[in-house]
Coordinates of C-alpha atoms and ligand atoms in Angstrom, one line a residue:
Chain A
M1 CA 18.3 36.6 21.2
L2 CA 20.5 39.7 21.1
N3 CA 17.4 41.5 19.3
I4 CA 15.2 40.6 22.4
S5 CA 17.6 42.1 24.9
K6 CA 18.0 45.1 22.8
S7 CA 14.1 45.6 22.7
T8 CA 13.9 44.8 26.6
L9 CA 16.5 47.5 27.0
I10 CA 14.5 50.0 25.0
L11 CA 11.5 49.1 27.0
V12 CA 13.2 50.0 30.2
V13 CA 14.4 53.5 29.0
L14 CA 11.1 54.2 27.5
G15 CA 9.5 53.4 30.9
L16 CA 12.1 55.5 32.8
I17 CA 11.4 58.5 30.8
A18 CA 7.7 58.3 30.0
P19 CA 6.3 60.1 33.2
Y20 CA 8.2 63.3 31.8
V21 CA 6.4 63.1 28.5
L22 CA 3.2 61.6 29.3
Y23 CA 0.8 61.8 32.2
P24 CA 2.0 59.3 34.7
V25 CA -1.4 57.9 35.7
F26 CA -2.0 57.4 32.0
V27 CA 1.2 55.5 31.5
M28 CA 0.5 53.6 34.8
K29 CA -3.0 52.4 33.6
I30 CA -1.0 51.1 30.2
L31 CA 1.5 49.4 32.5
C32 CA -1.3 47.6 34.6
F33 CA -3.2 46.4 31.7
G34 CA -0.1 45.5 29.8
L35 CA 0.8 43.2 32.6
F36 CA -2.8 42.0 32.8
A37 CA -2.7 41.3 29.1
M38 CA 0.8 39.7 29.0
A39 CA -0.4 37.4 31.9
F40 CA -3.4 36.3 29.6
N41 CA -1.1 35.8 26.8
L42 CA 1.0 33.4 28.4
L43 CA -2.0 31.0 28.3
L44 CA -3.5 31.9 24.9
G45 CA -0.1 32.4 23.1
Y46 CA 2.1 29.8 24.7
V47 CA -0.1 27.0 25.7
G48 CA -3.0 27.5 23.4
L49 CA -5.8 28.2 26.1
L50 CA -8.2 30.7 25.7
S51 CA -9.5 31.7 29.4
F52 CA -12.6 34.0 29.1
G53 CA -12.5 34.6 32.9
H54 CA -9.5 36.5 33.7
A55 CA -11.3 39.4 35.0
A56 CA -11.9 37.3 38.3
F57 CA -8.1 37.3 39.1
L58 CA -7.5 41.2 38.2
G59 CA -10.8 41.8 40.3
T60 CA -9.4 39.5 43.0
G61 CA -6.1 41.0 43.3
G62 CA -7.7 44.4 43.6
Y63 CA -10.3 43.7 46.0
V64 CA -8.0 41.7 48.4
T65 CA -5.2 44.5 48.2
G66 CA -7.9 47.2 48.8
Y67 CA -9.4 45.5 51.7
L68 CA -6.1 44.6 53.4
V69 CA -4.6 48.1 52.9
M70 CA -7.9 50.1 53.9
E71 CA -9.3 48.0 56.5
T72 CA -6.2 46.4 58.3
G73 CA -3.8 49.1 57.5
L74 CA -1.3 46.8 55.9
S75 CA 1.8 48.3 54.0
P76 CA 1.3 48.4 50.1
E77 CA 3.9 45.9 49.4
L78 CA 2.3 43.4 51.6
G79 CA -1.2 44.3 50.2
I80 CA 0.1 43.8 46.8
L81 CA 1.9 40.4 47.6
F82 CA -1.4 39.1 49.5
G83 CA -3.5 40.4 46.4
T84 CA -1.4 38.5 44.2
I85 CA -1.5 35.3 46.3
A86 CA -5.1 35.5 46.6
A87 CA -5.4 35.6 42.8
G88 CA -2.9 32.8 42.4
L89 CA -5.1 30.5 45.0
L90 CA -8.2 31.3 43.1
G91 CA -6.3 30.5 39.8
A92 CA -5.3 27.2 41.3
V93 CA -9.0 26.1 42.0
F94 CA -10.3 27.5 38.6
G95 CA -7.5 26.3 36.7
K96 CA -7.7 22.7 38.3
L97 CA -11.4 22.6 37.2
A98 CA -10.7 24.1 33.6
V99 CA -7.6 22.3 32.4
K100 CA -9.8 19.0 32.2
R101 CA -11.8 20.6 29.4
E102 CA -10.7 21.4 26.0
G103 CA -11.2 24.3 23.3
I104 CA -14.6 26.1 23.9
Y105 CA -15.4 24.1 26.8
F106 CA -12.1 25.4 28.5
A107 CA -13.4 28.8 27.7
M108 CA -17.0 28.3 29.1
V109 CA -15.8 26.8 32.4
T110 CA -13.5 29.8 33.1
L111 CA -16.4 32.2 32.0
A112 CA -18.8 30.4 34.5
L113 CA -16.3 30.4 37.2
A114 CA -15.5 33.9 36.9
Q115 CA -19.3 34.9 36.9
L116 CA -19.4 33.1 40.3
A117 CA -16.6 35.3 41.6
F118 CA -18.3 38.4 40.2
F119 CA -21.5 37.7 41.9
F120 CA -19.4 36.8 45.2
F121 CA -18.0 40.4 44.8
L122 CA -21.1 41.9 44.1
Q123 CA -22.8 40.4 47.3
A124 CA -19.8 40.2 49.7
P125 CA -20.2 42.6 52.6
F126 CA -16.8 44.2 52.3
T127 CA -16.7 45.1 48.7
G128 CA -19.0 47.9 48.5
G129 CA -21.2 46.3 46.1
E130 CA -21.9 48.4 43.1
D131 CA -20.1 51.2 44.3
G132 CA -16.9 49.3 44.8
M133 CA -14.2 50.5 47.3
Q134 CA -13.2 54.0 47.3
G135 CA -10.5 56.1 48.6
I136 CA -8.1 53.4 49.2
P137 CA -4.7 54.9 50.7
R138 CA -1.7 54.5 48.7
G139 CA 0.5 54.3 51.7
T140 CA 4.2 54.2 52.4
L141 CA 6.4 51.6 50.4
F142 CA 8.7 49.8 52.8
G143 CA 8.1 52.5 55.6
F144 CA 9.8 55.1 53.5
I145 CA 8.6 55.6 50.0
D146 CA 5.6 57.9 49.9
L147 CA 3.3 56.7 47.2
N148 CA 1.2 59.7 47.3
D149 CA 4.0 61.3 45.3
S150 CA 3.2 60.5 41.7
L151 CA 6.7 59.8 40.5
N152 CA 7.1 57.3 43.4
M153 CA 4.0 55.6 42.5
Y154 CA 5.0 55.7 38.9
Y155 CA 8.2 54.0 39.3
T156 CA 6.9 51.3 41.7
V157 CA 4.5 50.4 39.1
L158 CA 7.3 50.4 36.7
A159 CA 9.1 47.9 38.9
V160 CA 6.4 45.7 39.4
F161 CA 5.7 45.8 35.6
L162 CA 9.1 44.9 34.6
F163 CA 9.1 42.2 37.3
G164 CA 6.1 40.8 35.6
F165 CA 7.6 41.0 32.3
W166 CA 10.8 39.3 33.3
L167 CA 9.1 36.4 35.0
I168 CA 6.9 35.9 31.8
K169 CA 9.9 36.1 29.6
R170 CA 11.8 33.7 31.7
T171 CA 9.0 31.1 31.8
I172 CA 8.6 31.2 28.0
H173 CA 12.3 30.7 27.6
S174 CA 12.5 27.9 30.4
P175 CA 12.4 24.1 30.3
F176 CA 8.8 24.5 31.3
G177 CA 8.0 26.8 28.7
Q178 CA 9.5 24.3 26.2
V179 CA 7.0 21.7 27.3
L180 CA 4.2 24.4 27.1
K181 CA 5.0 25.1 23.4
A182 CA 5.1 21.5 22.8
I183 CA 1.8 21.1 24.0
R184 CA 0.4 24.1 22.1
E185 CA 2.1 22.7 19.1
N186 CA 0.6 18.9 19.4
E187 CA -1.1 18.0 22.7
P188 CA -1.5 14.3 21.9
R189 CA 2.0 14.0 20.9
A190 CA 3.3 15.6 24.2
L191 CA 0.9 13.3 25.9
S192 CA 2.4 10.4 23.9
L193 CA 5.6 11.5 25.0
G194 CA 4.9 10.8 28.7
Y195 CA 3.9 14.4 29.7
N196 CA 0.9 14.8 32.0
V197 CA -0.4 17.9 29.8
N198 CA -3.0 18.9 32.3
D199 CA -0.5 19.5 35.1
Y200 CA 1.7 21.6 32.9
K201 CA -1.5 23.7 31.9
W202 CA -2.3 23.8 35.5
V203 CA 0.9 25.5 36.6
A204 CA 0.9 27.9 33.8
F205 CA -2.8 28.7 34.5
I206 CA -1.7 29.4 38.4
I207 CA 1.3 31.6 37.2
S208 CA -1.0 33.7 34.7
A209 CA -3.5 34.1 37.3
S210 CA -1.2 35.4 39.8
L211 CA 0.4 37.7 37.5
A212 CA -3.2 39.0 36.5
G213 CA -3.7 39.5 40.3
L214 CA -0.5 41.4 40.7
A215 CA -1.7 43.8 37.7
G216 CA -5.2 44.2 39.7
S217 CA -3.4 44.9 42.9
T218 CA -1.1 47.2 41.6
K219 CA -4.0 49.0 39.8
T220 CA -6.0 49.4 43.1
L221 CA -3.2 51.4 44.5
V222 CA -2.8 53.6 41.6
F223 CA -6.4 54.6 41.1
Q224 CA -7.1 54.2 44.9
L225 CA -10.2 52.3 43.8
A226 CA -11.5 48.6 43.6
S227 CA -14.4 48.1 41.4
L228 CA -16.7 45.7 39.9
T229 CA -15.7 46.7 36.3
D230 CA -12.3 44.7 36.9
A231 CA -14.2 41.6 37.8
H232 CA -16.8 41.9 35.0
W233 CA -16.8 39.7 32.1
H234 CA -16.4 42.7 29.7
M235 CA -12.8 43.0 31.2
S236 CA -12.4 39.5 30.3
G237 CA -13.2 40.2 26.8
E238 CA -11.2 43.5 26.7
V239 CA -8.0 41.6 27.5
V240 CA -8.7 39.1 24.7
L241 CA -9.0 42.3 22.3
M242 CA -5.9 43.7 23.5
T243 CA -3.9 40.6 23.2
L244 CA -5.2 40.0 19.6
L245 CA -4.8 43.7 18.6
G246 CA -1.1 43.7 19.8
G247 CA -0.3 40.3 18.7
M248 CA -0.7 36.9 20.7
G249 CA 2.2 34.8 21.3
T250 CA 4.7 37.7 20.9
L251 CA 6.4 39.0 24.0
F252 CA 5.5 42.6 23.5
G253 CA 2.2 42.3 21.5
P254 CA 0.0 42.3 24.7
L255 CA 1.4 45.5 25.9
V256 CA 1.2 47.2 22.7
G257 CA -2.5 46.0 22.4
A258 CA -3.1 47.3 25.9
A259 CA -1.5 50.6 25.3
S260 CA -3.6 50.9 21.9
V261 CA -6.7 49.9 23.6
V262 CA -6.3 52.3 26.6
T263 CA -5.4 55.2 24.3
I264 CA -8.3 54.9 22.2
Q265 CA -10.6 54.6 25.3
N266 CA -9.2 57.8 27.0
Y267 CA -9.4 59.6 23.5
L268 CA -13.0 58.6 23.0
S269 CA -14.4 58.8 26.5
G270 CA -13.9 62.6 26.7
G271 CA -15.3 63.4 23.2
E272 CA -18.6 63.1 21.8
L273 CA -18.0 59.8 20.4
G274 CA -17.9 58.3 24.0
N275 CA -21.3 56.7 23.6
Y276 CA -20.1 54.7 20.8
I277 CA -16.9 53.3 22.4
H278 CA -18.3 49.7 22.4
I279 CA -19.1 49.7 18.9
I280 CA -15.7 51.3 17.8
M281 CA -14.0 48.6 19.9
G282 CA -16.1 45.8 18.4
V283 CA -15.2 47.2 14.8
I284 CA -11.5 47.3 15.6
F285 CA -12.0 43.7 17.1
V286 CA -13.5 42.4 13.7
V287 CA -10.9 44.1 11.7
C288 CA -8.1 42.7 13.5
V289 CA -9.4 39.3 13.4
L290 CA -10.2 39.2 9.8
A291 CA -7.4 41.6 8.2
F292 CA -4.3 41.0 10.3
R293 CA -4.5 38.2 12.4
S294 CA -1.1 38.3 13.9
G295 CA -1.5 41.6 15.5
I296 CA 0.4 44.7 15.5
V297 CA 3.6 43.1 16.8
G298 CA 3.2 40.0 14.7
E299 CA 2.5 42.0 11.5
F300 CA 5.6 44.1 12.3
Q301 CA 7.7 41.0 12.9
K302 CA 6.6 39.5 9.5
F303 CA 7.4 42.7 7.7
M304 CA 10.8 43.1 9.4
K305 CA 11.4 39.4 8.4
K306 CA 10.3 39.9 4.9
N307 CA 12.4 43.0 4.1
F308 CA 15.6 42.7 6.3
N309 CA 16.5 39.0 6.0
Chain B
M1 CA 3.7 -21.8 25.9
C2 CA 7.0 -20.2 27.1
A3 CA 6.9 -17.5 24.5
D4 CA 8.1 -14.1 26.0
Y5 CA 5.3 -11.4 25.3
V6 CA 5.8 -7.8 25.8
L7 CA 2.5 -7.0 25.0
Q8 CA -0.9 -8.9 25.2
T9 CA -4.6 -8.0 25.0
K10 CA -7.2 -10.3 26.4
N11 CA -10.5 -10.1 24.9
L12 CA -10.2 -6.3 24.1
V13 CA -13.5 -4.6 23.1
K14 CA -14.3 -1.0 21.9
E15 CA -18.0 0.0 21.3
F16 CA -18.8 3.4 19.8
K17 CA -22.6 3.9 20.6
G18 CA -23.6 0.3 19.5
F19 CA -20.9 -0.2 16.9
T20 CA -18.2 -2.4 17.9
A21 CA -14.9 -1.1 16.3
V22 CA -12.6 -3.6 18.0
D23 CA -14.3 -6.9 18.8
D24 CA -12.7 -9.4 21.3
V25 CA -9.1 -9.0 20.1
N26 CA -6.4 -11.2 21.6
L27 CA -3.0 -10.0 20.5
N28 CA 0.4 -11.4 21.6
V29 CA 3.4 -9.5 20.7
E30 CA 6.6 -11.4 21.2
R31 CA 9.7 -9.5 22.7
G32 CA 12.0 -8.4 20.0
S33 CA 9.7 -9.1 17.1
I34 CA 8.3 -6.8 14.5
H35 CA 4.6 -7.5 14.5
A36 CA 2.3 -6.1 11.8
L37 CA -1.1 -5.1 12.1
I38 CA -3.0 -5.2 8.7
G39 CA -6.6 -5.0 7.4
P40 CA -8.8 -3.0 5.3
N41 CA -9.5 0.7 6.1
G42 CA -11.9 1.2 8.9
A43 CA -11.1 -2.5 10.2
G44 CA -10.1 -0.8 13.7
K45 CA -6.4 -0.8 13.7
T46 CA -5.9 2.7 14.7
T47 CA -8.5 2.3 17.4
V48 CA -6.6 -0.7 18.7
F49 CA -3.5 1.6 19.1
N50 CA -5.6 4.2 20.7
L51 CA -6.8 1.7 23.2
L52 CA -3.2 0.4 23.9
T53 CA -2.2 3.9 24.7
K54 CA -5.4 4.9 26.4
F55 CA -6.2 7.7 24.0
L56 CA -9.5 5.7 24.3
I57 CA -11.0 3.7 27.1
P58 CA -11.7 0.1 26.5
T59 CA -15.2 -1.1 26.7
S60 CA -14.0 -4.3 28.2
G61 CA -10.9 -6.6 28.2
Q62 CA -7.6 -6.4 29.5
I63 CA -3.9 -5.0 28.4
L64 CA -0.9 -6.4 29.7
F65 CA 2.6 -5.1 29.4
N66 CA 5.3 -7.3 30.6
G67 CA 2.7 -9.5 32.3
N68 CA 1.2 -6.5 34.2
D69 CA -2.1 -5.1 33.8
I70 CA -1.9 -1.7 32.2
T71 CA -5.6 -1.5 31.4
S72 CA -6.4 1.2 33.9
M73 CA -3.4 3.6 33.5
K74 CA -3.2 6.8 31.8
S75 CA -1.7 7.8 28.4
A76 CA 1.3 9.6 30.0
E77 CA 1.9 6.9 32.5
I78 CA 1.9 4.1 29.8
A79 CA 4.4 6.3 27.7
R80 CA 6.7 6.5 30.9
K81 CA 6.4 2.6 31.2
G82 CA 8.1 2.2 27.8
V83 CA 5.2 2.0 25.3
V84 CA 5.4 5.1 22.8
R85 CA 3.3 5.5 20.0
S86 CA 3.4 7.4 16.6
F87 CA 0.3 8.7 14.9
Q88 CA -1.1 8.0 11.5
I89 CA -1.0 11.9 10.8
S90 CA 2.6 12.8 11.3
A91 CA 3.0 14.0 14.9
V92 CA 5.6 16.8 15.2
F93 CA 5.8 19.9 16.9
P94 CA 5.6 22.2 13.7
H95 CA 6.8 25.5 15.1
L96 CA 9.8 24.0 17.2
T97 CA 13.2 23.4 15.4
V98 CA 14.0 20.0 14.4
L99 CA 16.4 19.6 17.3
E100 CA 14.1 21.1 19.6
N101 CA 11.4 18.2 18.6
V102 CA 13.8 15.5 19.6
R103 CA 15.1 17.4 22.7
V104 CA 11.6 17.9 24.3
A105 CA 11.5 14.1 24.4
L106 CA 14.8 13.9 26.0
Q107 CA 13.8 16.5 28.4
R108 CA 11.4 14.6 30.4
K109 CA 13.8 12.4 32.1
E110 CA 15.9 15.4 33.2
G111 CA 13.3 16.0 35.9
N112 CA 13.4 19.9 35.3
S113 CA 10.4 20.2 32.9
F114 CA 8.5 22.0 35.7
H115 CA 11.4 24.5 36.3
F116 CA 10.0 27.8 34.9
W117 CA 12.6 30.0 36.7
K118 CA 15.4 28.4 34.9
S119 CA 16.8 29.3 31.4
D120 CA 16.1 26.9 28.6
K121 CA 19.9 27.0 28.2
V122 CA 20.2 24.2 30.9
L123 CA 18.7 22.1 28.0
N124 CA 21.9 22.6 25.8
R125 CA 23.6 19.5 27.7
L126 CA 20.9 17.4 25.6
N127 CA 22.0 18.7 22.2
D128 CA 24.7 16.1 21.7
R129 CA 22.5 13.3 22.3
A130 CA 19.6 15.0 20.0
I131 CA 22.2 15.4 17.2
E132 CA 23.1 11.7 17.6
L133 CA 19.6 10.6 17.4
L134 CA 18.8 12.8 14.3
D135 CA 21.8 11.5 12.8
S136 CA 20.6 8.0 13.1
V137 CA 17.7 9.0 10.8
G138 CA 19.7 11.1 8.5
L139 CA 18.5 14.5 9.8
A140 CA 21.5 15.9 11.7
S141 CA 22.1 18.6 8.9
H142 CA 18.5 20.0 9.3
A143 CA 18.7 20.2 13.2
D144 CA 18.3 24.1 13.3
S145 CA 15.4 24.4 10.7
L146 CA 11.8 25.0 11.7
T147 CA 10.0 21.7 11.5
V148 CA 6.9 23.0 9.7
D149 CA 9.1 23.7 6.5
Q150 CA 10.3 20.2 6.2
P151 CA 9.1 17.8 3.6
Y152 CA 6.8 15.0 4.5
G153 CA 9.3 12.2 4.4
R154 CA 11.5 14.0 7.1
K155 CA 8.7 14.7 9.3
R156 CA 8.0 11.1 9.7
A157 CA 11.6 10.4 10.1
L158 CA 11.8 13.2 12.7
E159 CA 8.8 11.7 14.5
I160 CA 10.6 8.2 14.7
A161 CA 13.7 9.8 16.2
T162 CA 11.7 11.7 18.7
T163 CA 10.1 8.4 19.8
L164 CA 13.4 6.7 19.9
A165 CA 14.6 9.5 22.1
L166 CA 12.5 7.8 24.9
D167 CA 14.2 4.5 24.3
P168 CA 11.0 2.9 24.4
E169 CA 10.7 -1.1 24.9
L170 CA 7.6 -1.2 22.8
M171 CA 7.1 1.2 19.7
L172 CA 3.6 1.5 18.0
L173 CA 3.8 2.9 14.6
D174 CA 0.5 3.8 12.8
E175 CA 1.2 3.6 9.1
P176 CA 4.7 5.0 9.1
T177 CA 5.0 5.0 5.4
Q178 CA 1.7 6.1 4.4
G179 CA 1.6 9.1 1.6
M180 CA 5.1 8.6 0.9
G181 CA 7.0 8.5 -2.4
H182 CA 8.9 5.2 -3.0
E183 CA 12.2 6.3 -2.1
D184 CA 11.0 7.5 1.2
V185 CA 9.2 4.2 1.9
E186 CA 12.5 2.5 1.4
S187 CA 14.5 4.8 3.6
V188 CA 11.8 4.5 6.5
S189 CA 11.5 0.8 6.4
D190 CA 15.3 0.4 6.5
L191 CA 15.1 2.8 9.4
I192 CA 12.5 0.6 11.1
K193 CA 14.6 -2.4 10.6
K194 CA 17.5 -0.6 12.0
V195 CA 15.8 0.6 15.2
S196 CA 13.9 -2.6 15.8
K197 CA 17.3 -4.1 17.1
D198 CA 16.8 -3.4 20.8
R199 CA 13.3 -3.4 21.0
T200 CA 9.7 -4.6 20.0
I201 CA 7.7 -3.0 17.2
L202 CA 3.9 -3.1 16.6
M203 CA 3.1 -1.5 13.3
V204 CA 0.1 -0.7 11.5
E205 CA 1.1 -0.8 7.6
H206 CA -0.9 -0.9 4.4
N207 CA 2.2 -1.3 2.2
L208 CA 2.5 -5.1 1.8
H209 CA 5.9 -4.9 0.3
V210 CA 7.1 -3.3 3.5
V211 CA 5.3 -5.8 5.6
S212 CA 6.7 -8.7 3.8
K213 CA 10.1 -7.2 4.1
L214 CA 9.8 -6.4 7.9
A215 CA 7.2 -8.3 9.8
D216 CA 8.1 -11.6 11.7
K217 CA 4.3 -11.9 12.5
I218 CA 1.1 -10.6 11.0
S219 CA -2.3 -10.2 12.5
V220 CA -5.1 -9.5 10.0
L221 CA -7.9 -7.5 11.4
Q222 CA -11.3 -7.5 9.8
R223 CA -14.3 -5.6 11.1
G224 CA -12.8 -5.2 14.5
S225 CA -11.6 -8.9 14.9
I226 CA -8.7 -10.7 14.1
L227 CA -9.2 -12.9 11.1
T228 CA -5.8 -14.7 11.2
E229 CA -2.4 -14.5 12.3
G230 CA 1.0 -15.9 11.4
D231 CA 3.9 -15.1 9.0
Y232 CA 3.9 -13.6 5.7
E233 CA 3.6 -16.8 3.8
T234 CA 0.9 -18.2 5.9
V235 CA -1.3 -15.1 5.9
S236 CA -0.9 -14.3 2.2
S237 CA -2.0 -17.7 1.1
D238 CA -5.1 -17.6 3.3
S239 CA -8.1 -17.6 1.1
R240 CA -10.1 -15.4 3.7
V241 CA -7.5 -12.9 3.7
K242 CA -7.1 -12.7 0.0
E243 CA -10.8 -12.2 -0.3
A244 CA -10.9 -9.6 2.4
Y245 CA -7.9 -7.7 1.8
L246 CA -5.3 -8.9 -0.5
G247 CA -8.0 -9.8 -3.5
V248 CA -8.0 -6.4 -4.4
S249 CA -4.3 -5.8 -4.7
E250 CA -2.9 -9.1 -6.3
E251 CA -0.4 -7.0 -8.3
E252 CA 1.0 -5.5 -5.2
T253 CA 2.1 -9.1 -3.7
A254 CA 3.4 -10.3 -7.1
Ligands
ADP401 N1 -14.0 8.3 18.2 C1 -14.8 7.4 17.4 N2 -16.0 7.3 17.5 C2 -16.8 6.5 16.8 N3 -16.3 5.9 15.7 C3 -15.0 5.7 15.6 C4 -14.2 6.5 16.5 N4 -12.8 6.1 16.0 C5 -13.1 5.2 15.1 N5 -14.3 5.0 14.8 C6 -14.9 3.9 13.7 O1 -14.3 2.8 14.0 C7 -14.0 2.0 12.8 C8 -12.6 1.8 12.9 O2 -11.7 2.9 12.6 P1 -10.0 2.8 12.7 O3 -9.6 2.3 14.0 O4 -9.6 4.2 12.4 O5 -9.7 2.1 11.4 P2 -8.4 1.7 10.7 O6 -8.3 0.1 10.6 O7 -8.6 2.2 9.2 O8 -7.3 2.5 11.3 C9 -14.3 3.1 11.7 O9 -15.6 2.6 11.2 C10 -14.5 4.4 12.4 O10 -15.4 5.1 11.8
MG402 MG1 -6.0 3.9 10.8

């Protein structure tokens, strides 16, 4: 327990000094995807549910925030709030339908519903279709913090990220989280103890979708862009990769995985290997699944346990 | 006529694609008794349990609990009514500690199981009761160990402690001594005897020594239907039972 708080402290300190060492936009990208992957991991790592449609919530957060801020002149804080709520509501609908299914069927239902959302965003008049929404203003937070200043934007993103991190950590270590773990460990047994497991899965799904939306809303302000990429099924696959690479079912794994993927992509996309990016990510994925299943953080924890206990 | 039944089934039937696994079963489980369900492998015993707890939907027939029809209730609801089952394959939560396994059962009645914004420290007030339950099955000293690392016998005892945490009126045990060594069999059957004091137990059991020791009444299931019923003497002297089931294990009865 002490160890975890220590690592949280390290995370906060690193977050505070990062923009003086690295490009702020680069770190903000990592934080947004890190939050997205952590939200996804709440389902995969702690309830045992593989959603293959989380891009829908990232995209919904992004589009709703982008639309409200750009077209109605809403403040960034309310834009983010409503983007998050919209993703949460969509999560409530998708989740209700998906939690009735198990295993691969759960994944298929989430994928199918996310494809519906994708085609909606492609066709809807306000999303800009293939081009997406561009030039979304960052605005002024709470009326006095100008987000066009890159450090102001950075610390806003950090605050959002830490809020998401705190909420996920709290959820995992709550009475609710205890039931989720029981469901992950042995669903029939949880049922036979009188828990309506589908209701618990549903609430977890809504929390996860909302936080994925929060990541999307925040990302939209950072890049001043809401695009179809975020709602595409590739993105649903990428978050699986991030989580597995970093270590599913660990608190920090998804963040480490997101940082790794974002770094690799940034590094490759500039150079001549840019065309092979999907193949390289695919190879990493295969190696990760076959060779070190617990992911970076999981393997690290095993190593520490073996050598320092 | 005036017998007091906790559980009754009326013409219970379960068909799987034309194959009748449970065929017109009428069970009457008396309050406060230990009722054993025996029969050869594949007779339909586990299927009956799955029907009673709605892990399977009956094709036809009725299930009565305390005289009320519970045929259309869902699994979790039946558990909350007081009918709690164990599983043939030991049902524990492997990566929770031994204590947490019991506590998660105690937690349900606290009404905070959806509170994701609260620290799980609020559950610590259940620890005393959890330790008490673990103590009753001889596991108190292992409370903080991870369940997955425990030997099989301990897992089965933990499963019973977890079930007891719900204080069920009717406990359904599916082969609680299966796969156990001689010593574990003795301790688990003593344990079942002990916990049967304030409740009714319906159990599937292969070990006839355990059945003869524990059961007040025995129903013999064969190919989905009840062959005969009665106490151990009656059932074990029935020639059809000997043929169908006991014939192959004469030395066990001796
Ligand atoms: N879900 C199912 N689908 C099809 N057949 C089943 C199912 N469950 C059990 N059966 C069949 O029903 C019969 C009774 O099984 P079971 O109740 O497990 O027997 P046992 O008395 O050994 O517990 C077996 O022939 C089994 O193959
Ligand atoms: Mg069986």
